[in-house]
Each structure stands twice: as C-alpha cells, then as structure tokens.
Amino acid sequence: MNIFECIFNRRSTRSFKSDSVDDKLIGVMLYSATHAPSTGNTQDWHFVVVKEEEIKKSLAEAALQQGFVAEAPVVIVVCIDKEAASMRYGKRGETFYSIQDTASATMIMMLAAHALGLKTCWVGAFDEDKVGHILELPNQLRPVAIVPVGYSGETPKKPRRIPFEQLTSVNTYGKKYDIAYAVRPGDKGKEYKFKQIGNYLEDIFKKKLEEAGDKRPKEKKKLTFTEFLRRLSS
Ligand SMILES: Cc1cc2nc3c(=O)[nH]c(=O)nc-3n(C[C@H](O)[C@H](O)[C@H](O)COP(=O)(O)O)c2cc1C
C-alpha cells in the first residue's frame, strides 16, 4: 500500500471482531508513532496499551458509553507527558505544543495500523479524570486520545470532505487557490474538461481498483508480522 492509498482510504471504524492482534503489530504502530514530529523533538507522549476486558469496559464508559471501545481487542491511550512538555517551553509547551505533538503521534499510529490491515478510531470524547483514575496515571500524564485497534468486517463509507479549494487562500486571506487539472475523457474524447485535483485523484484510485479486479493478490485475512517483514524487505 502506498502512502496516498493509506491516507485516502483509512476510515474510522466503530465495530470490531474479537480476533486478537499480534503484539508485534502493536509494536509497529507504536514505533511508527515515535517518528511523529514533536516540538524541539520533545517526544512528550506516553502510550498505555490496554488489553484487559474490565479496563477496556471502564474506558468505554468513561468515553461517554462508546461501546465499540471495549469491543476492540486492544485500546491504546495516548497521553501528554506534561513534565516533558513544559521542561523547555513552559506553559506554551504544556498547553499548546503538547496537543499538537500527541495529535501527530496519534495520526501516524493510525496510518501505520491501516497499512497493517488493522482498523482504528480516534476517540476524543471522554472524561479525562475518569480515564486517569482507571489507568492509574500519575499527575504528569494527561490522556488525550483513546484509540481502539482491531480487525473489522465493517467498511465504513468515506464521510464527505470539503474540497480544499474552499478552505485555502493564496498569499493573503480570501484569495482563491484554484487548481484545476485538464483531463481528456477517454481515448476518443477530444474535449478537455477541468477537474478538481481531489476528484481526479479519487477517479484514478477507483479506476486502478476496477482494473486490478480479480488480479489483485488475495489479501490474507491478517497480515502477520513475518509477512510484514517480508514486504518491508522486498
Ligand atoms: C480529535 C478527534 C476526536 C474524535 N472523537 C471521536 C469520538 O469520540 N467518537 C467517535 O466515534 N469518533 C471520533 N472521532 C472520529 C471522527 O468522527 C472521524 O475522524 C470523522 O468523522 C472523519 O471520518 P474518517 O476518520 O473515517 O475519515 C474523532 C476524531 C478526532 C480527530
């Protein structure tokens, strides 16, 4: 899977099979997370990997009863290490940079999971005090994201994305940044039409999947760590 497939096709998943996840794959996710950028390379994060049923259930309750959190075989709680965050950058480090650092780590972890055939969901709606109590976190750790991880039969539809053209200015605010790509429809088409880059990329991916059809190598149900290593080195 290339990086763009990974970015475009990752989906938040809210139902999980009970199949266990190899710890080594969780290790790949965590190792990837530590490659996220962080302010001055602070690496002001800590991860709690939860596998015990009772603790997962308590986390689901603390996450405003989002039951799917407990359904996943593994739940990773991403925490800010406030001490590490404030050491060099004081208040701004603790209240601002640390949020961005841990968000980057969470995102990279989720992309790595997707590349491994695992499903995740970023859960941000939870009672921080309750989560801290459940996980027996020391004062310096602030939980910021709960990420259930597992396998799923669900293929969620992609929620609509606002075209970036509507969300971007060029040079100064409000000046439109329109990037249209000229596409000739089919071999015989003579007329060029203009498509937004995003739509064009989606079309390419759709076409690639259609063309591959049955020729696509049948994915094993689970990507094993050994198979992951083989792909990594081939
Ligand atoms: C900071 C943050 C908090 C979120 N909290 C929740 C949550 O509590 N529960 C949930 O089901 N999804 C949560 N999500 C997932 C979003 O709903 C989801 O990313 C969004 O709908 C887009 O869908 P996609 O991830 O499939 O692209 C959260 C996402 C982020 C970034």
Short mmCIF file of N, CA and C in Angstrom, two decimals, residues 72-165:
data_model
loop_
_atom_site.label_atom_id
_atom_site.label_comp_id
_atom_site.label_asym_id
_atom_site.label_seq_id
_atom_site.Cartn_x
_atom_site.Cartn_y
_atom_site.Cartn_z
N ALA A 72 -12.97 -3.63 20.86
CA ALA A 72 -11.65 -3.83 20.24
C ALA A 72 -10.75 -4.65 21.16
N PRO A 73 -9.95 -5.56 20.60
CA PRO A 73 -9.08 -6.37 21.45
C PRO A 73 -7.98 -5.56 22.14
N VAL A 74 -7.59 -4.44 21.51
CA VAL A 74 -6.55 -3.60 22.09
C VAL A 74 -7.00 -2.14 22.04
N VAL A 75 -6.74 -1.43 23.11
CA VAL A 75 -7.05 0.00 23.13
C VAL A 75 -5.77 0.74 23.55
N ILE A 76 -5.38 1.70 22.72
CA ILE A 76 -4.18 2.48 23.07
C ILE A 76 -4.61 3.87 23.54
N VAL A 77 -4.17 4.23 24.74
CA VAL A 77 -4.50 5.57 25.24
C VAL A 77 -3.24 6.44 25.10
N VAL A 78 -3.39 7.51 24.33
CA VAL A 78 -2.27 8.42 24.10
C VAL A 78 -2.33 9.52 25.16
N CYS A 79 -1.21 9.72 25.83
CA CYS A 79 -1.17 10.73 26.90
C CYS A 79 -0.09 11.76 26.61
N ILE A 80 -0.34 12.98 27.11
CA ILE A 80 0.70 14.01 27.11
C ILE A 80 1.52 13.82 28.38
N ASP A 81 2.83 13.88 28.24
CA ASP A 81 3.69 13.91 29.42
C ASP A 81 3.95 15.39 29.71
N LYS A 82 3.18 15.93 30.67
CA LYS A 82 3.21 17.38 30.92
C LYS A 82 4.57 17.86 31.39
N GLU A 83 5.27 17.00 32.11
CA GLU A 83 6.60 17.38 32.62
C GLU A 83 7.55 17.58 31.44
N ALA A 84 7.57 16.58 30.54
CA ALA A 84 8.44 16.68 29.37
C ALA A 84 8.03 17.87 28.51
N ALA A 85 6.71 18.10 28.43
CA ALA A 85 6.19 19.17 27.56
C ALA A 85 6.57 20.56 28.07
N SER A 86 6.59 20.72 29.40
CA SER A 86 6.81 22.08 29.94
C SER A 86 8.29 22.35 30.18
N MET A 87 9.10 21.29 30.20
CA MET A 87 10.50 21.45 30.59
C MET A 87 11.20 22.56 29.80
N ARG A 88 11.05 22.53 28.47
CA ARG A 88 11.79 23.50 27.66
C ARG A 88 10.92 24.71 27.27
N TYR A 89 9.62 24.46 27.10
CA TYR A 89 8.79 25.52 26.52
C TYR A 89 7.71 26.05 27.47
N GLY A 90 7.82 25.72 28.74
CA GLY A 90 6.92 26.28 29.75
C GLY A 90 5.45 26.05 29.45
N LYS A 91 4.65 27.09 29.69
CA LYS A 91 3.19 26.97 29.58
C LYS A 91 2.77 26.63 28.14
N ARG A 92 3.44 27.30 27.18
CA ARG A 92 3.07 27.05 25.78
C ARG A 92 3.34 25.59 25.40
N GLY A 93 4.44 25.07 25.94
CA GLY A 93 4.77 23.66 25.69
C GLY A 93 3.70 22.75 26.24
N GLU A 94 3.26 23.05 27.48
CA GLU A 94 2.31 22.16 28.14
C GLU A 94 0.90 22.25 27.56
N THR A 95 0.48 23.49 27.21
CA THR A 95 -0.92 23.65 26.82
C THR A 95 -1.15 23.68 25.32
N PHE A 96 -0.09 23.87 24.55
CA PHE A 96 -0.29 24.06 23.09
C PHE A 96 0.51 23.04 22.28
N TYR A 97 1.86 23.09 22.42
CA TYR A 97 2.67 22.17 21.61
C TYR A 97 2.33 20.70 21.89
N SER A 98 2.10 20.41 23.17
CA SER A 98 1.89 19.01 23.54
C SER A 98 0.65 18.42 22.86
N ILE A 99 -0.35 19.26 22.65
CA ILE A 99 -1.58 18.81 21.98
C ILE A 99 -1.24 18.44 20.54
N GLN A 100 -0.42 19.28 19.91
CA GLN A 100 -0.06 19.03 18.52
C GLN A 100 0.87 17.83 18.40
N ASP A 101 1.82 17.72 19.33
CA ASP A 101 2.76 16.59 19.29
C ASP A 101 2.02 15.25 19.40
N THR A 102 1.12 15.17 20.39
CA THR A 102 0.42 13.90 20.59
C THR A 102 -0.58 13.63 19.47
N ALA A 103 -1.12 14.71 18.89
CA ALA A 103 -2.04 14.52 17.75
C ALA A 103 -1.26 13.93 16.57
N SER A 104 -0.04 14.42 16.34
CA SER A 104 0.77 13.88 15.24
C SER A 104 1.06 12.40 15.49
N ALA A 105 1.42 12.07 16.73
CA ALA A 105 1.75 10.68 17.05
C ALA A 105 0.53 9.78 16.86
N THR A 106 -0.62 10.29 17.26
CA THR A 106 -1.86 9.51 17.13
C THR A 106 -2.15 9.23 15.66
N MET A 107 -2.01 10.28 14.85
CA MET A 107 -2.31 10.13 13.42
C MET A 107 -1.38 9.13 12.76
N ILE A 108 -0.09 9.22 13.06
CA ILE A 108 0.87 8.31 12.43
C ILE A 108 0.60 6.88 12.87
N MET A 109 0.26 6.72 14.13
CA MET A 109 -0.07 5.39 14.65
C MET A 109 -1.26 4.80 13.91
N MET A 110 -2.26 5.64 13.64
CA MET A 110 -3.45 5.16 12.95
C MET A 110 -3.17 4.82 11.48
N LEU A 111 -2.30 5.59 10.85
CA LEU A 111 -1.94 5.29 9.45
C LEU A 111 -1.15 3.98 9.39
N ALA A 112 -0.24 3.79 10.35
CA ALA A 112 0.53 2.54 10.38
C ALA A 112 -0.43 1.36 10.56
N ALA A 113 -1.41 1.53 11.45
CA ALA A 113 -2.39 0.46 11.68
C ALA A 113 -3.11 0.13 10.37
N HIS A 114 -3.50 1.15 9.65
CA HIS A 114 -4.23 0.92 8.40
C HIS A 114 -3.37 0.14 7.40
N ALA A 115 -2.09 0.51 7.35
CA ALA A 115 -1.18 -0.19 6.43
C ALA A 115 -1.00 -1.66 6.84
N LEU A 116 -1.25 -1.96 8.10
CA LEU A 116 -1.12 -3.34 8.59
C LEU A 116 -2.44 -4.11 8.50
N GLY A 117 -3.47 -3.46 7.96
CA GLY A 117 -4.78 -4.13 7.83
C GLY A 117 -5.60 -4.05 9.11
N LEU A 118 -5.17 -3.19 10.03
CA LEU A 118 -5.91 -3.02 11.29
C LEU A 118 -6.81 -1.80 11.20
N LYS A 119 -7.90 -1.84 11.95
CA LYS A 119 -8.83 -0.70 11.96
C LYS A 119 -8.72 0.04 13.30
N THR A 120 -8.99 1.33 13.24
CA THR A 120 -8.90 2.17 14.44
C THR A 120 -9.99 3.24 14.41
N CYS A 121 -10.15 3.90 15.53
CA CYS A 121 -10.97 5.12 15.57
C CYS A 121 -10.36 6.04 16.62
N TRP A 122 -10.22 7.28 16.29
CA TRP A 122 -9.70 8.27 17.25
C TRP A 122 -10.87 8.67 18.13
N VAL A 123 -10.80 8.39 19.41
CA VAL A 123 -11.88 8.76 20.32
C VAL A 123 -11.39 9.87 21.25
N GLY A 124 -12.04 11.00 21.12
CA GLY A 124 -11.63 12.17 21.90
C GLY A 124 -12.65 12.56 22.95
N ALA A 125 -13.87 11.99 22.83
CA ALA A 125 -14.93 12.35 23.78
C ALA A 125 -14.85 11.43 24.99
N PHE A 126 -14.21 11.89 26.03
CA PHE A 126 -14.12 11.08 27.25
C PHE A 126 -13.84 11.98 28.45
N ASP A 127 -14.12 11.43 29.62
CA ASP A 127 -13.87 12.14 30.87
C ASP A 127 -12.42 11.89 31.27
N GLU A 128 -11.61 12.95 31.19
CA GLU A 128 -10.16 12.81 31.44
C GLU A 128 -9.86 12.30 32.85
N ASP A 129 -10.60 12.82 33.83
CA ASP A 129 -10.33 12.40 35.22
C ASP A 129 -10.61 10.92 35.38
N LYS A 130 -11.73 10.48 34.80
CA LYS A 130 -12.08 9.06 34.92
C LYS A 130 -11.02 8.19 34.27
N VAL A 131 -10.58 8.58 33.07
CA VAL A 131 -9.57 7.79 32.36
C VAL A 131 -8.27 7.75 33.17
N GLY A 132 -7.90 8.89 33.73
CA GLY A 132 -6.69 8.95 34.55
C GLY A 132 -6.78 7.99 35.73
N HIS A 133 -7.97 7.95 36.35
CA HIS A 133 -8.19 7.10 37.51
C HIS A 133 -8.15 5.61 37.10
N ILE A 134 -8.83 5.29 36.00
CA ILE A 134 -8.89 3.88 35.53
C ILE A 134 -7.48 3.36 35.24
N LEU A 135 -6.67 4.20 34.61
CA LEU A 135 -5.34 3.74 34.18
C LEU A 135 -4.26 4.00 35.25
N GLU A 136 -4.70 4.56 36.37
CA GLU A 136 -3.77 4.89 37.47
C GLU A 136 -2.62 5.76 36.97
N LEU A 137 -3.00 6.77 36.19
CA LEU A 137 -1.97 7.65 35.61
C LEU A 137 -1.39 8.57 36.67
N PRO A 138 -0.08 8.79 36.65
CA PRO A 138 0.49 9.81 37.54
C PRO A 138 0.03 11.19 37.07
N ASN A 139 0.14 12.18 37.95
CA ASN A 139 -0.34 13.53 37.65
C ASN A 139 0.20 14.13 36.37
N GLN A 140 1.45 13.76 36.06
CA GLN A 140 2.08 14.40 34.90
C GLN A 140 1.52 13.91 33.57
N LEU A 141 0.73 12.81 33.59
CA LEU A 141 0.18 12.30 32.32
C LEU A 141 -1.26 12.73 32.11
N ARG A 142 -1.51 13.34 30.97
CA ARG A 142 -2.87 13.77 30.62
C ARG A 142 -3.36 12.95 29.41
N PRO A 143 -4.41 12.15 29.57
CA PRO A 143 -4.89 11.37 28.43
C PRO A 143 -5.54 12.28 27.39
N VAL A 144 -5.18 12.10 26.11
CA VAL A 144 -5.75 12.98 25.08
C VAL A 144 -6.45 12.24 23.95
N ALA A 145 -6.15 10.96 23.80
CA ALA A 145 -6.84 10.21 22.75
C ALA A 145 -6.94 8.74 23.14
N ILE A 146 -8.10 8.17 22.86
CA ILE A 146 -8.30 6.73 23.08
C ILE A 146 -8.43 6.12 21.69
N VAL A 147 -7.59 5.11 21.40
CA VAL A 147 -7.61 4.53 20.05
C VAL A 147 -7.85 3.02 20.12
N PRO A 148 -9.11 2.60 19.91
CA PRO A 148 -9.35 1.16 19.83
C PRO A 148 -8.73 0.60 18.55
N VAL A 149 -8.15 -0.59 18.65
CA VAL A 149 -7.46 -1.20 17.50
C VAL A 149 -7.92 -2.64 17.34
N GLY A 150 -8.22 -3.03 16.10
CA GLY A 150 -8.57 -4.43 15.89
C GLY A 150 -8.91 -4.70 14.44
N TYR A 151 -9.47 -5.89 14.22
CA TYR A 151 -9.94 -6.25 12.88
C TYR A 151 -11.43 -5.98 12.82
N SER A 152 -11.93 -5.76 11.60
CA SER A 152 -13.35 -5.44 11.48
C SER A 152 -13.87 -5.92 10.14
N GLY A 153 -15.15 -6.32 10.12
CA GLY A 153 -15.78 -6.69 8.86
C GLY A 153 -16.42 -5.46 8.23
N GLU A 154 -16.42 -4.38 8.96
CA GLU A 154 -17.12 -3.17 8.52
C GLU A 154 -16.26 -2.39 7.51
N THR A 155 -16.91 -1.90 6.44
CA THR A 155 -16.19 -0.98 5.54
C THR A 155 -16.98 0.32 5.50
N PRO A 156 -16.64 1.22 6.42
CA PRO A 156 -17.42 2.45 6.51
C PRO A 156 -17.29 3.30 5.26
N LYS A 157 -18.37 4.00 4.94
CA LYS A 157 -18.32 4.91 3.78
C LYS A 157 -17.46 6.11 4.14
N LYS A 158 -16.82 6.66 3.12
CA LYS A 158 -15.98 7.82 3.39
C LYS A 158 -16.86 9.04 3.65
N PRO A 159 -16.73 9.65 4.83
CA PRO A 159 -17.51 10.87 5.06
C PRO A 159 -17.05 11.97 4.11
N ARG A 160 -17.99 12.80 3.70
CA ARG A 160 -17.69 13.84 2.70
C ARG A 160 -16.56 14.75 3.17
N ARG A 161 -15.66 15.04 2.28
CA ARG A 161 -14.61 16.00 2.55
C ARG A 161 -14.92 17.31 1.85
N ILE A 162 -14.68 18.41 2.53
CA ILE A 162 -14.85 19.72 1.89
C ILE A 162 -13.66 19.92 0.97
N PRO A 163 -13.91 20.25 -0.31
CA PRO A 163 -12.77 20.46 -1.22
C PRO A 163 -11.81 21.50 -0.64
N PHE A 164 -10.50 21.18 -0.73
CA PHE A 164 -9.53 22.08 -0.09
C PHE A 164 -9.58 23.48 -0.69
N GLU A 165 -10.04 23.57 -1.94
CA GLU A 165 -10.13 24.89 -2.58
C GLU A 165 -11.02 25.84 -1.77
#
